[in-house]
Coordinates of C-alpha atoms and ligand atoms in Angstrom, one line a residue:
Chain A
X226 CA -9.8 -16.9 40.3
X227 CA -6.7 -15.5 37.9
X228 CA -5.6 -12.0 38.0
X229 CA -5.5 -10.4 34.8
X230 CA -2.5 -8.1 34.5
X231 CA -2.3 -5.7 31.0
X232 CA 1.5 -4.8 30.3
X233 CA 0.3 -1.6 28.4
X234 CA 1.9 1.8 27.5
X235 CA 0.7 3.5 23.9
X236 CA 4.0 4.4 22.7
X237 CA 5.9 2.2 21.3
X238 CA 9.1 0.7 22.2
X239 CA 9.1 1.7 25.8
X240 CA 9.8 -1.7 27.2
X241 CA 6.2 -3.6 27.1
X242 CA 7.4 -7.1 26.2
X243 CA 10.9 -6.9 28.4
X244 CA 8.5 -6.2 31.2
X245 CA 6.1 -8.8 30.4
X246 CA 8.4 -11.4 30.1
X247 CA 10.5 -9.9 33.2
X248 CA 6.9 -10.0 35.8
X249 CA 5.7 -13.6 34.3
X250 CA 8.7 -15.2 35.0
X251 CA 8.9 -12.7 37.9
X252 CA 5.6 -14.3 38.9
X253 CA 5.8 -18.0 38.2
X254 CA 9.0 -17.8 39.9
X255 CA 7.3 -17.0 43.2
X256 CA 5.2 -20.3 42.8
X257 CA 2.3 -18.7 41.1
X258 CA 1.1 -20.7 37.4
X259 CA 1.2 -17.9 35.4
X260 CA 1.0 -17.8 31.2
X261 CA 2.2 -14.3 29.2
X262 CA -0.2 -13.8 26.5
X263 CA 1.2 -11.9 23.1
X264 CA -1.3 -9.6 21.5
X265 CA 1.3 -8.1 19.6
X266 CA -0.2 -9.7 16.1
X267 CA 1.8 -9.5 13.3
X268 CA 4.9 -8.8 15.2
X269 CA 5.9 -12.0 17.5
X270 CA 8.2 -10.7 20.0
X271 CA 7.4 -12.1 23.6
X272 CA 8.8 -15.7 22.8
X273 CA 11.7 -14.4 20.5
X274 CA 12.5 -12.5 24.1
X275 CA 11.8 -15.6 25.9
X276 CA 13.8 -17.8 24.1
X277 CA 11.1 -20.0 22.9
X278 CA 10.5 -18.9 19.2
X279 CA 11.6 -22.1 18.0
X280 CA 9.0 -24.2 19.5
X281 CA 5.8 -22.1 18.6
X282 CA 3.2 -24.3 16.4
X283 CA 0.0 -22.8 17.4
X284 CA -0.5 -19.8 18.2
X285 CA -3.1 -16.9 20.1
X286 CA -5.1 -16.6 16.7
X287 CA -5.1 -20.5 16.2
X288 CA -6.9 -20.2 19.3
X289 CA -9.4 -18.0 18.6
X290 CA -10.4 -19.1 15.5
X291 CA -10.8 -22.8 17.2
X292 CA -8.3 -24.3 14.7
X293 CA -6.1 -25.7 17.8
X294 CA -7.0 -26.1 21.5
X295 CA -5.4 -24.2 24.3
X296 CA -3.1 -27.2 25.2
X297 CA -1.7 -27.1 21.8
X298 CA -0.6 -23.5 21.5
X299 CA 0.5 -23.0 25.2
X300 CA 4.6 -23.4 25.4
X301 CA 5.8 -24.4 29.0
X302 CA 9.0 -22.9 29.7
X303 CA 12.2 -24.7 30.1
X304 CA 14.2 -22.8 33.0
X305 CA 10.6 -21.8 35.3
X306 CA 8.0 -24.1 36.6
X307 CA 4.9 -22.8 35.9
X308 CA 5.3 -20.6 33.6
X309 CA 3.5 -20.3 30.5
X310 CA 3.7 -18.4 26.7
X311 CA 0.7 -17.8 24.4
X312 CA 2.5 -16.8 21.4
X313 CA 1.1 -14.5 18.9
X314 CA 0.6 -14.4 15.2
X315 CA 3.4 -13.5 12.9
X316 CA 1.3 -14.1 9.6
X317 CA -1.5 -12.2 10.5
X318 CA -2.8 -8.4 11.0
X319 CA -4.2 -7.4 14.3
X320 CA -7.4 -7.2 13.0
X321 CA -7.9 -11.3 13.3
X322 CA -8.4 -10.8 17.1
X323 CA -12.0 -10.4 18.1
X324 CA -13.4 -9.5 21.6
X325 CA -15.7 -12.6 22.1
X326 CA -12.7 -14.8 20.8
X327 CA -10.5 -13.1 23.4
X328 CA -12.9 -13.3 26.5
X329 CA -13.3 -17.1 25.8
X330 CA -9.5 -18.1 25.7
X331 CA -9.0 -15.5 29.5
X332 CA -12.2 -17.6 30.9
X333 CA -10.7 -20.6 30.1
X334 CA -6.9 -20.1 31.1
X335 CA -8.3 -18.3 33.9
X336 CA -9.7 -21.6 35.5
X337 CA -5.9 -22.9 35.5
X338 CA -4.1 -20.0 36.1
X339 CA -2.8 -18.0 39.2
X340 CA -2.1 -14.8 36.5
X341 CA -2.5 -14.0 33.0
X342 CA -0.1 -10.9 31.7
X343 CA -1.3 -9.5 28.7
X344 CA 1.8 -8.0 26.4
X345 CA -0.1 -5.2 24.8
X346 CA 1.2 -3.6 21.5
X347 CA 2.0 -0.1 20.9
X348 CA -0.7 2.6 20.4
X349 CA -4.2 3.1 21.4
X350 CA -6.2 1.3 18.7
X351 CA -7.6 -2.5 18.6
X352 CA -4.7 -4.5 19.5
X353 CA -4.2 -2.3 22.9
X354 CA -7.6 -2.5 23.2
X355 CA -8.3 -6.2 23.2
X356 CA -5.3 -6.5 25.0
X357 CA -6.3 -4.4 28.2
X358 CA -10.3 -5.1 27.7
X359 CA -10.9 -7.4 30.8
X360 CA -7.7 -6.6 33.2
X361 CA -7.8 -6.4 36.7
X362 CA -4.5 -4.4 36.9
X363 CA -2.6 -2.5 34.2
X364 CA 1.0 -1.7 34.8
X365 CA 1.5 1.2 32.6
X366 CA 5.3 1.3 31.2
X367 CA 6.6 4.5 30.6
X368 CA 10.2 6.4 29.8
X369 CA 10.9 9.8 31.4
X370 CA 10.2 11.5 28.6
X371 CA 7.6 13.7 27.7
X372 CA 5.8 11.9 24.8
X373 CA 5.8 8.5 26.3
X374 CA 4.2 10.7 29.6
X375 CA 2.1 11.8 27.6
X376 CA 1.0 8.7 25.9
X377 CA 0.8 6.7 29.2
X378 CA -2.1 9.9 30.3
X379 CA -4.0 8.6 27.4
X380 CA -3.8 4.8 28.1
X381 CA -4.8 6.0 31.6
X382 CA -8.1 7.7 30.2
X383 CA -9.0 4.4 28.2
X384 CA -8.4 1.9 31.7
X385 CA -10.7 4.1 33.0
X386 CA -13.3 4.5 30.6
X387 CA -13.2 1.3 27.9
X388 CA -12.2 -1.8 30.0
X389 CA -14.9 -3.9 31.2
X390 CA -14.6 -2.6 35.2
X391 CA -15.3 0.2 34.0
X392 CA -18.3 -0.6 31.3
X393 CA -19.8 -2.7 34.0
X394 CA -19.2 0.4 36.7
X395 CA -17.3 -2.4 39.3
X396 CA -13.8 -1.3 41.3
X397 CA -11.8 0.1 38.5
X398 CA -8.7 -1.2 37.0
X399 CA -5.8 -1.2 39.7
X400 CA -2.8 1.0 37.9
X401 CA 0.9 0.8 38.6
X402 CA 3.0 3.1 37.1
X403 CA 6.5 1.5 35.9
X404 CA 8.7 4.2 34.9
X405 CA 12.1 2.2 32.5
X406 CA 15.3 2.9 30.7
X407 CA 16.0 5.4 33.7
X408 CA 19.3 7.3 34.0
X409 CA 19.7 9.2 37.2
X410 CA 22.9 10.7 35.8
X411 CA 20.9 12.1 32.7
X412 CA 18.1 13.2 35.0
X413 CA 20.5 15.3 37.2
X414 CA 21.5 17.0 33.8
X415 CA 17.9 17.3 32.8
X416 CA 17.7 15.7 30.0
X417 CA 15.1 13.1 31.2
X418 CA 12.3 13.6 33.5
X419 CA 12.9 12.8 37.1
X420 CA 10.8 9.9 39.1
X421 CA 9.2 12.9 40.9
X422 CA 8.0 14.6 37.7
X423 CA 6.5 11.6 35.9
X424 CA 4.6 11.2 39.4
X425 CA 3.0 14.2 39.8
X426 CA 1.8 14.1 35.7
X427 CA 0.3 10.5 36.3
X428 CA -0.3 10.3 39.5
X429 CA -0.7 6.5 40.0
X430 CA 1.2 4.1 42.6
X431 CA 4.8 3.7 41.6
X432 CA 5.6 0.0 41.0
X433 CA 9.3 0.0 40.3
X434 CA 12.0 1.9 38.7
X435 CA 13.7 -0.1 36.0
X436 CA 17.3 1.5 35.0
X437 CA 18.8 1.8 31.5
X438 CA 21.3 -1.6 31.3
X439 CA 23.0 -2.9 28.7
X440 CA 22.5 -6.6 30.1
X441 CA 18.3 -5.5 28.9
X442 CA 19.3 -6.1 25.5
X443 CA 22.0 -8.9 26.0
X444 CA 19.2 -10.8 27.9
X445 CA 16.5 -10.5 25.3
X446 CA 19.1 -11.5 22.7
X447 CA 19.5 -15.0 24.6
X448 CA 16.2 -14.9 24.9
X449 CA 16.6 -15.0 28.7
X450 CA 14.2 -13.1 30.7
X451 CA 15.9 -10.0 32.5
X452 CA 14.5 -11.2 35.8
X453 CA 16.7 -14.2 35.6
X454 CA 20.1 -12.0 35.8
X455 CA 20.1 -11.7 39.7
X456 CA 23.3 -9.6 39.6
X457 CA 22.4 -7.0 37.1
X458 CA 20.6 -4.0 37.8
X459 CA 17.8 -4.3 35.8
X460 CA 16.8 -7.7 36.7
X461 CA 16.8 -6.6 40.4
X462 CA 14.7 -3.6 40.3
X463 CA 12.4 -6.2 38.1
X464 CA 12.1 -8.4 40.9
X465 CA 11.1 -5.3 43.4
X466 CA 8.6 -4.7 41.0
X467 CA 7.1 -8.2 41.1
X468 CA 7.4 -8.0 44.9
X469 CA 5.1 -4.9 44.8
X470 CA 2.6 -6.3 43.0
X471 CA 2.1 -9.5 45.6
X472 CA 1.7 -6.7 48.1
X473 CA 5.0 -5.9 49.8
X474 CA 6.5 -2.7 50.7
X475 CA 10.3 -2.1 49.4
X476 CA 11.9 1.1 49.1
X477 CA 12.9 2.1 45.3
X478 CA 16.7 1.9 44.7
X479 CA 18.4 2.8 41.2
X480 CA 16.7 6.1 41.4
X481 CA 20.0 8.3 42.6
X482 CA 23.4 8.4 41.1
X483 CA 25.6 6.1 42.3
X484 CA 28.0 8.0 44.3
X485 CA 31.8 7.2 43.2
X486 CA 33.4 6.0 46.7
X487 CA 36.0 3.3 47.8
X488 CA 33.1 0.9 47.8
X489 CA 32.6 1.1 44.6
X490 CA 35.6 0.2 42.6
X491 CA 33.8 -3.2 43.3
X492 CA 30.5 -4.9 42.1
X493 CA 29.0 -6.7 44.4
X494 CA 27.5 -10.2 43.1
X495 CA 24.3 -12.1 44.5
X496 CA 24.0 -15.0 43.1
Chain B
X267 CA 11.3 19.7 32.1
X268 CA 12.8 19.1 28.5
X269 CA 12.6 16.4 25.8
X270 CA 15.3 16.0 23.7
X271 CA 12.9 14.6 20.8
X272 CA 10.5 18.0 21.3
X273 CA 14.1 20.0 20.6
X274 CA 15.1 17.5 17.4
X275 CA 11.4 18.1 16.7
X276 CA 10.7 19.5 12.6
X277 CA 7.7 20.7 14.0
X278 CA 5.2 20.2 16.6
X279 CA 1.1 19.6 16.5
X280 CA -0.8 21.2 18.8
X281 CA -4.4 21.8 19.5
X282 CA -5.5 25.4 18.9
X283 CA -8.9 27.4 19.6
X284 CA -9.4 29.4 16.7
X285 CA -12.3 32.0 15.5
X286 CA -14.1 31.1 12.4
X287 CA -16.3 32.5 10.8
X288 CA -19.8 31.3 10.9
X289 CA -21.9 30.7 8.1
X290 CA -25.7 29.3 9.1
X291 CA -27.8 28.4 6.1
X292 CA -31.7 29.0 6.4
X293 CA -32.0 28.3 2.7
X294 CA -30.0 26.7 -0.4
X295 CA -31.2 29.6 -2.9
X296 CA -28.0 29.6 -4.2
X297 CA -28.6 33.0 -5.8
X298 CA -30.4 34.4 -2.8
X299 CA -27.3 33.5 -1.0
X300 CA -24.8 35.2 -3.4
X301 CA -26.4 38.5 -3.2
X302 CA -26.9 38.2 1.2
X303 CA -23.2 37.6 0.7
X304 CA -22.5 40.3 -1.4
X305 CA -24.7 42.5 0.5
X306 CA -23.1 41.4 4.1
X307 CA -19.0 41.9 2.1
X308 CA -20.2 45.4 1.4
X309 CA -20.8 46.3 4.8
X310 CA -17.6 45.5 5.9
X311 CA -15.2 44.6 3.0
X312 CA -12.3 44.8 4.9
X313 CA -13.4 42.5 7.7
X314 CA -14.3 39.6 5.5
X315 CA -11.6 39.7 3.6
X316 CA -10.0 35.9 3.1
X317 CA -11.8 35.4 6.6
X318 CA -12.0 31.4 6.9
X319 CA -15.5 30.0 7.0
X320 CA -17.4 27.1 8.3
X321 CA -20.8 26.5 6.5
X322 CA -23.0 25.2 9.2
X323 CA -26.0 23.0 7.7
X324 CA -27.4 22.4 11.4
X325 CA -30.7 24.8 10.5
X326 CA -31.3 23.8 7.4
X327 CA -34.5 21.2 6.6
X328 CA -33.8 20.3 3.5
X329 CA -31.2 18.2 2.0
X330 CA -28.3 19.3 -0.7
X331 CA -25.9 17.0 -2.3
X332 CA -22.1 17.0 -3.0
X333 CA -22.5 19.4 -6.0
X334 CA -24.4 21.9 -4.0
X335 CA -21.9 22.1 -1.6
X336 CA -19.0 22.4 -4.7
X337 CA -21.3 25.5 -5.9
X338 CA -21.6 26.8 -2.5
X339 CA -17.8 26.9 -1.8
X340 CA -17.1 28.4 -5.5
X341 CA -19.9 31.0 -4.3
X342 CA -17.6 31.8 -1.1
X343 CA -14.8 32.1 -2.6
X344 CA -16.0 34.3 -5.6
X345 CA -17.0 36.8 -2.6
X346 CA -13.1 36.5 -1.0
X347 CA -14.0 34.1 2.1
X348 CA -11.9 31.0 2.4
X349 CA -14.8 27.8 3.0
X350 CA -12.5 25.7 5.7
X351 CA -15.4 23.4 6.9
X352 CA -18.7 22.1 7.2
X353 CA -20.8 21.0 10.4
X354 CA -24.3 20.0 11.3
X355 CA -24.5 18.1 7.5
X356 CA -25.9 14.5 6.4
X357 CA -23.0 11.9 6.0
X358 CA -23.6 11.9 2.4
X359 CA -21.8 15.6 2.4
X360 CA -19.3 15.1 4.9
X361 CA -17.7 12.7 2.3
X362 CA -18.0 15.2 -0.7
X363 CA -16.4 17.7 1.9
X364 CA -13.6 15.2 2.6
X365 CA -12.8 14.9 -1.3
X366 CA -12.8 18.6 -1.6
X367 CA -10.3 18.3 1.4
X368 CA -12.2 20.4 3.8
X369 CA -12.7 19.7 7.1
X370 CA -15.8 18.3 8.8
X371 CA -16.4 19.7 12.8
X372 CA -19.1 18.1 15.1
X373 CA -22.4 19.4 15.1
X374 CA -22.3 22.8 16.6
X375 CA -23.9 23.3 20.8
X376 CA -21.1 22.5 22.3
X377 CA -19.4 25.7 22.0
X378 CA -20.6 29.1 21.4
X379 CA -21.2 29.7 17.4
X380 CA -18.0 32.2 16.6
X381 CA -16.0 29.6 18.3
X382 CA -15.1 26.1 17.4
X383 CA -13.4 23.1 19.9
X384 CA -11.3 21.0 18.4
X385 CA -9.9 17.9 20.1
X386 CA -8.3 15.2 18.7
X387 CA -10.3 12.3 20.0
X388 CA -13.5 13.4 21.1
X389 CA -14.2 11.2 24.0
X390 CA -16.8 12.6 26.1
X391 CA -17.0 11.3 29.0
X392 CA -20.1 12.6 31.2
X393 CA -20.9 11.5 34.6
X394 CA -24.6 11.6 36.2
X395 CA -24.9 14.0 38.6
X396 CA -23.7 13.0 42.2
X397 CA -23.8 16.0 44.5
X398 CA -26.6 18.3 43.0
X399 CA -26.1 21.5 45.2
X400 CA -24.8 24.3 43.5
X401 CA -21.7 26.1 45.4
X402 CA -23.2 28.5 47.2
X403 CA -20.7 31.5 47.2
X404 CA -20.5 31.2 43.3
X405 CA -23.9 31.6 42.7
X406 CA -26.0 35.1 43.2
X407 CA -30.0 35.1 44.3
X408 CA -30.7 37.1 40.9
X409 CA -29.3 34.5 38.4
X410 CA -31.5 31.8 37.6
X411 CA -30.4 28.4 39.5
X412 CA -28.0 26.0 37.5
X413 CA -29.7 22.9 36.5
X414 CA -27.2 20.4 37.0
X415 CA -23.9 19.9 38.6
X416 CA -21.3 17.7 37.6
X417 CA -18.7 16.4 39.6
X418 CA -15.9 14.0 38.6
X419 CA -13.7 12.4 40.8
X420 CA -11.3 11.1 38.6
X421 CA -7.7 12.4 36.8
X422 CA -9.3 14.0 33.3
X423 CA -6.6 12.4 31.2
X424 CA -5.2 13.3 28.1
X425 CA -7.7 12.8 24.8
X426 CA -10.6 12.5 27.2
X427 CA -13.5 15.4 27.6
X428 CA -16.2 16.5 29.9
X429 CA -18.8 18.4 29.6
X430 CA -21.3 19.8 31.9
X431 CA -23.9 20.7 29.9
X432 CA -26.2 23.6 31.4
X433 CA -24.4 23.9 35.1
X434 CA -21.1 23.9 36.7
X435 CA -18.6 21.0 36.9
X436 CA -16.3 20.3 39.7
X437 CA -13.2 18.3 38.9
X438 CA -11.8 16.7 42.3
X439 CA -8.4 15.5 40.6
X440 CA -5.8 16.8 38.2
X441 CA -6.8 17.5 34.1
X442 CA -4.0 16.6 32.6
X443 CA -2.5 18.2 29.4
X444 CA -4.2 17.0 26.1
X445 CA -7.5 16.8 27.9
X446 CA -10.3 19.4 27.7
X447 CA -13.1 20.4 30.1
X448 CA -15.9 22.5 29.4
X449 CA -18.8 23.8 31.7
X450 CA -21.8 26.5 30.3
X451 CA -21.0 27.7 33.8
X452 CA -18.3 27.6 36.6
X453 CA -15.2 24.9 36.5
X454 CA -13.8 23.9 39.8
X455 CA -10.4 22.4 39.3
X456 CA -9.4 21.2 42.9
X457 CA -5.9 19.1 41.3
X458 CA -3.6 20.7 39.0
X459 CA -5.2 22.1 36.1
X460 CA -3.0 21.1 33.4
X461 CA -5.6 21.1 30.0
X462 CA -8.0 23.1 28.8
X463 CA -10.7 24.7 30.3
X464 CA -14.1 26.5 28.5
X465 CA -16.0 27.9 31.4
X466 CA -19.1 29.8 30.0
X467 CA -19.1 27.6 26.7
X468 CA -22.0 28.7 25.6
X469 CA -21.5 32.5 26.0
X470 CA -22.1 33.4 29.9
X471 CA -19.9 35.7 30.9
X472 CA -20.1 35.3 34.5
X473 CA -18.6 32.3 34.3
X474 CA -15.6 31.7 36.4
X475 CA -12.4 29.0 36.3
X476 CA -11.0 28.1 39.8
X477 CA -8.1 25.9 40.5
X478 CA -5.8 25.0 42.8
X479 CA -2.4 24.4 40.4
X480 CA -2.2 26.5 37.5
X481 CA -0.8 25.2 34.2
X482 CA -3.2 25.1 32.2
X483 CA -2.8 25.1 28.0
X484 CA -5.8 27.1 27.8
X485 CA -8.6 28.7 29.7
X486 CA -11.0 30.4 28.0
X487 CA -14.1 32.1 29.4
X488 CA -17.2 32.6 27.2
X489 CA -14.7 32.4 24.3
X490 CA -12.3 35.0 25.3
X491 CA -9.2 33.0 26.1
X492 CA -5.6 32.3 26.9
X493 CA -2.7 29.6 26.2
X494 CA -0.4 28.7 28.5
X495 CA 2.1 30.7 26.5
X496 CA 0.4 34.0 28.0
X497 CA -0.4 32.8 31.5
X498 CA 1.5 35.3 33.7
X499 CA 4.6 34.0 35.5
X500 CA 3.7 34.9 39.0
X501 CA 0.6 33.3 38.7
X502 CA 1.5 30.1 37.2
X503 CA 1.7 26.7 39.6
X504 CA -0.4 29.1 42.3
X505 CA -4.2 28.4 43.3
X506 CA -6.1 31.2 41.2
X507 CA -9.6 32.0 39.5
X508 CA -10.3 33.8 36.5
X509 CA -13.0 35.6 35.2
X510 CA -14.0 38.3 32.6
X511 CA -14.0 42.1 33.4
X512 CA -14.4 44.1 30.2
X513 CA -13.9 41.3 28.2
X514 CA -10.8 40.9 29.5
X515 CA -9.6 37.8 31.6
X516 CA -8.6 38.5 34.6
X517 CA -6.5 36.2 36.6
X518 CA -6.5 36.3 40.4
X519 CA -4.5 34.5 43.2
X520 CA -6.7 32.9 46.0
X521 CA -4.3 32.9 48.5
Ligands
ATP16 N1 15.8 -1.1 31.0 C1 16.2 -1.1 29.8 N2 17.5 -0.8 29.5 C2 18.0 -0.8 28.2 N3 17.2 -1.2 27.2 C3 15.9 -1.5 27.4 C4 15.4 -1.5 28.7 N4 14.1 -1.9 28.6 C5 13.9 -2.1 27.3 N5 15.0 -1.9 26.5 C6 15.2 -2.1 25.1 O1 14.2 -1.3 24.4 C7 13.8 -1.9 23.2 C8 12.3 -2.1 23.2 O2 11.9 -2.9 24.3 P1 10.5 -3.8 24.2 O3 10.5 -4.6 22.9 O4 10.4 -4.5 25.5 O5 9.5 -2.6 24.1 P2 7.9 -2.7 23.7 O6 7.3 -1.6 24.4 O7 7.4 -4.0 23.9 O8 8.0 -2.3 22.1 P3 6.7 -2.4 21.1 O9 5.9 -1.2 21.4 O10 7.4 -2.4 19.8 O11 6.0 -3.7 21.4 C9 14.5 -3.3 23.2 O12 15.6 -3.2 22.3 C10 14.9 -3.5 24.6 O13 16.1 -4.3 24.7
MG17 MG1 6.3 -5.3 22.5

């Protein structure tokens, strides 16, 4: 039975689709089949960040509307076995997606599939709410900052009261709380909430710590999930976060500023 | 805590209890009305002066139309109120309220008449009763019994609402800012109160707010209230309760 796993937040441009792309590859990396569905309609972003924009030719609202099966609209990435895009829509509104149409295309990639991450778009209306509808988990993406707190509350109150668990009154929606574009040094200054804060206002399991890095926006540029940089920061404290969610117990790093010693005047590669 | 975009902010939009004016129609004499009007400003000119008002059609049998309502607000303002709102209307009105560009509340019980709850999604989010016995210490042999308890045992998150209609309501987890609970009695608050919270909605005064943390935006107690703004600092992020006395609030630690 596939785990269904909504990449959600409400405010907009907190990281959604880096994160979605970061935990599928994340995922299918680890040996699990796992596809990365885009219910971002009308904006097309997942497989621009996954480097697979040129080979979309169906798409999520094809599906739907039964004008191409799944086989025909699913892209198989290059550099990861197992590992599946469902592009969205860029010539349509968000309005096109419709809650039966949704439910079919999850049952049937669910009888396939290990996990199905759902990139959510921004705000609280339709598209997040098809997009989060029939999760199992929700990792809830969220800046220090007060408004995107704020707005992760209010997705919160909606997992808990408008997906299906919760219409059907079984276990509810397991929530992870995935605080990004963290600076420790602006945090010591207090210009940004600290992990602590954001904590205590949501207080929901913390599933990783991702830190502010330029090689976010290099990656997404080659259309190269962050996950797949091993030495940067980022990409590490992605692939905690994916360990997390399969269950295992790893302390957070990148939450402290780096002290300046004699150790570091070097960077240490893995590779 | 800070934000840098709350500091850059032009301005900032924030959820306020105000008190309005109530205006309850029995009739839709239009005339009649004009001289009860004129009558009731004479009695207190002073008071009524530009005093906002919300024309509540939740008593009234029959049905008016959009031009009604056009004559109706003409009629107000002839007598120096300022017509803000309807409530308690047919659909049909609410849209020839919109074009006038005045605002359109939910039908009226859920808060006392001379005060009005805004929230900016009205979710409401009500629980069955699971543990019906009343807390004992909170409740004297002389009033009458509460009917119902409600107890909710998850986070109240921002945009969401509760409401225990006719009894107390016990909140085992944090309310979080942007969320509002309201009881017509006591509200237990055993996380961090961080919201707003209506004990006493509609009008006991004996009603009572206890919580463990604090912070809240609001607390108001059979509409006497106060924001966050006013919240003494020694009593802030401390375990309290708060009740009326003199139709004052008083707020006192429980430690
Ligand atoms: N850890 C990070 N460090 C630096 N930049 C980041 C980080 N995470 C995301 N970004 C940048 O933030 C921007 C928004 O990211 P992304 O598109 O993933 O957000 P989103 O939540 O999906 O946005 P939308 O709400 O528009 O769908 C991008 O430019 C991305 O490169
Ligand atoms: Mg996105």
């Amino acid at each position: 039975m596939a785990e269904v796993i909504v990449i959600t937040s409400g405010k907009g441009g907190v990281g959604k689709t880096t994160t979605s792309a970061a935990i599928g590859t994340g995922l299918a990396m680890r040996g699990y089949k796992t596809v990365v569905i885009d219910f971002d309609v009308g904006l097309r972003n997942l497989d621009l960040i996954m480097g697979c924009e040129r080979r979309v030719v169906y798409d999520f609202v094809n599906v739907i509307r039964n004008e191409a099966n799944l086989n025909q609209s699913l892209i198989r990435d290059k550099r990861v076995e197992d590992l599946f895009i469902l592009p969205a829509s860029q010539t349509r509104d968000k309005d096109t997606l419709d809650i039966e149409g949704v439910e079919r295309v999850i049952n049937q990639l669910a009888e396939s599939f290990d996990y199905i991450v759902c990139d959510s778009p921004a705000g609280i209306e339709r598209g997040a709410f098809m997009a989060m509808y029939f999760a199992d988990q929700a990792v809830v993406v969220t800046n220090p900052e007060v408004s995107s707190v704020r707005d992760s509350d209010r997705i919160l109150g909606l997992l808990a009261s408008k997906t299906r668990r919760a219409e059907e009154g079984r276990e509810p929606v397991k929530e992870h709380l995935l605080l990004t574009r963290y600076e420790p040094a602006r945090v010591e200054k207090g210009e940004m909430l600290s992990v602590d804060d954001v904590k205590e206002i949501l207080a929901i399991p913390l599933l990783g710590v991702i830190p502010e890095s330029k090689d976010v926006l290099q990656a997404s540029n080659a259309g190269s999930p962050i996950i797949l940089a091993s030495e940067s920061d980022a990409g590490q404290a992605y692939e905690d976060a994916v360990s997390r969610l399969l269950g295992e117990d790893l302390v957070h790093r990148f939450v402290e500023v780096e002290k300046k010693g004699f150790f570091n005047k070097f960077r240490l590669f893995r590779s | 805590m800070m934000s840098v975009s709350e500091q850059d902010a032009a301005a900032a939009i924030k959820a306020r209890m105000v008190s309005l004016t109530v205006l309850e129609l029995f009739s839709t004499d239009l005339e009649e009305l004009d001289r009860q009007l004129l009558e009731k400003v004479a009695q207190a000119p002073k008071f009524f002066r530009n005093a906002p008002v919300m024309i509540d059609f939740g008593q009234l049998d029959q049905e008016v139309d959009g031009s009604w309502l056009e004559k109706a607000c003409e009629l107000l303002s002839a007598n120096n109120f300022v017509p803000v709102g309807i409530t308690g209307a047919e659909e049909s009105l609410e849209f020839a309220a919109r074009a006038r560009n005045i605002a359109v509340w939910p039908a009226a019980g859920t808060a006392r008449h001379d005060t009005v709850v805004e929230s900016p999604q009205p979710e409401i989010k009500e629980e069955p009763v699971q543990s019906p016995p009343a807390p004992q210490e909170a409740v004297t042999p002389q009033e009458a019994p509460h009917t119902e308890t409600l107890v909710i045992r998850q986070p109240v998150r921002s945009g969401q609402k509760v409401y225990a209609r006719g009894g107390d309501l016990i909140v085992l987890a944090s309310v979080s800012t942007g969320a509002e609970i309201m009881a017509d009695g006591h509200i237990h608050v055993y996380g961090t109160l961080r919201g707003r919270a209506l004990a006493g909605a509609r009008g006991k005064e004996s009603a009572r707010v206890f919580c463990n943390d604090l912070q809240a935006d609001l607390v108001s107690i059979a509409g006497v209230y106060i924001i966050n703004d006013d919240l003494p600092s020694d009593m802030r992020k401390t375990a309290v309760q708060i009740y009326l006395q003199e139709d004052q609030l008083k707020i006192e630690s429980l430690r």
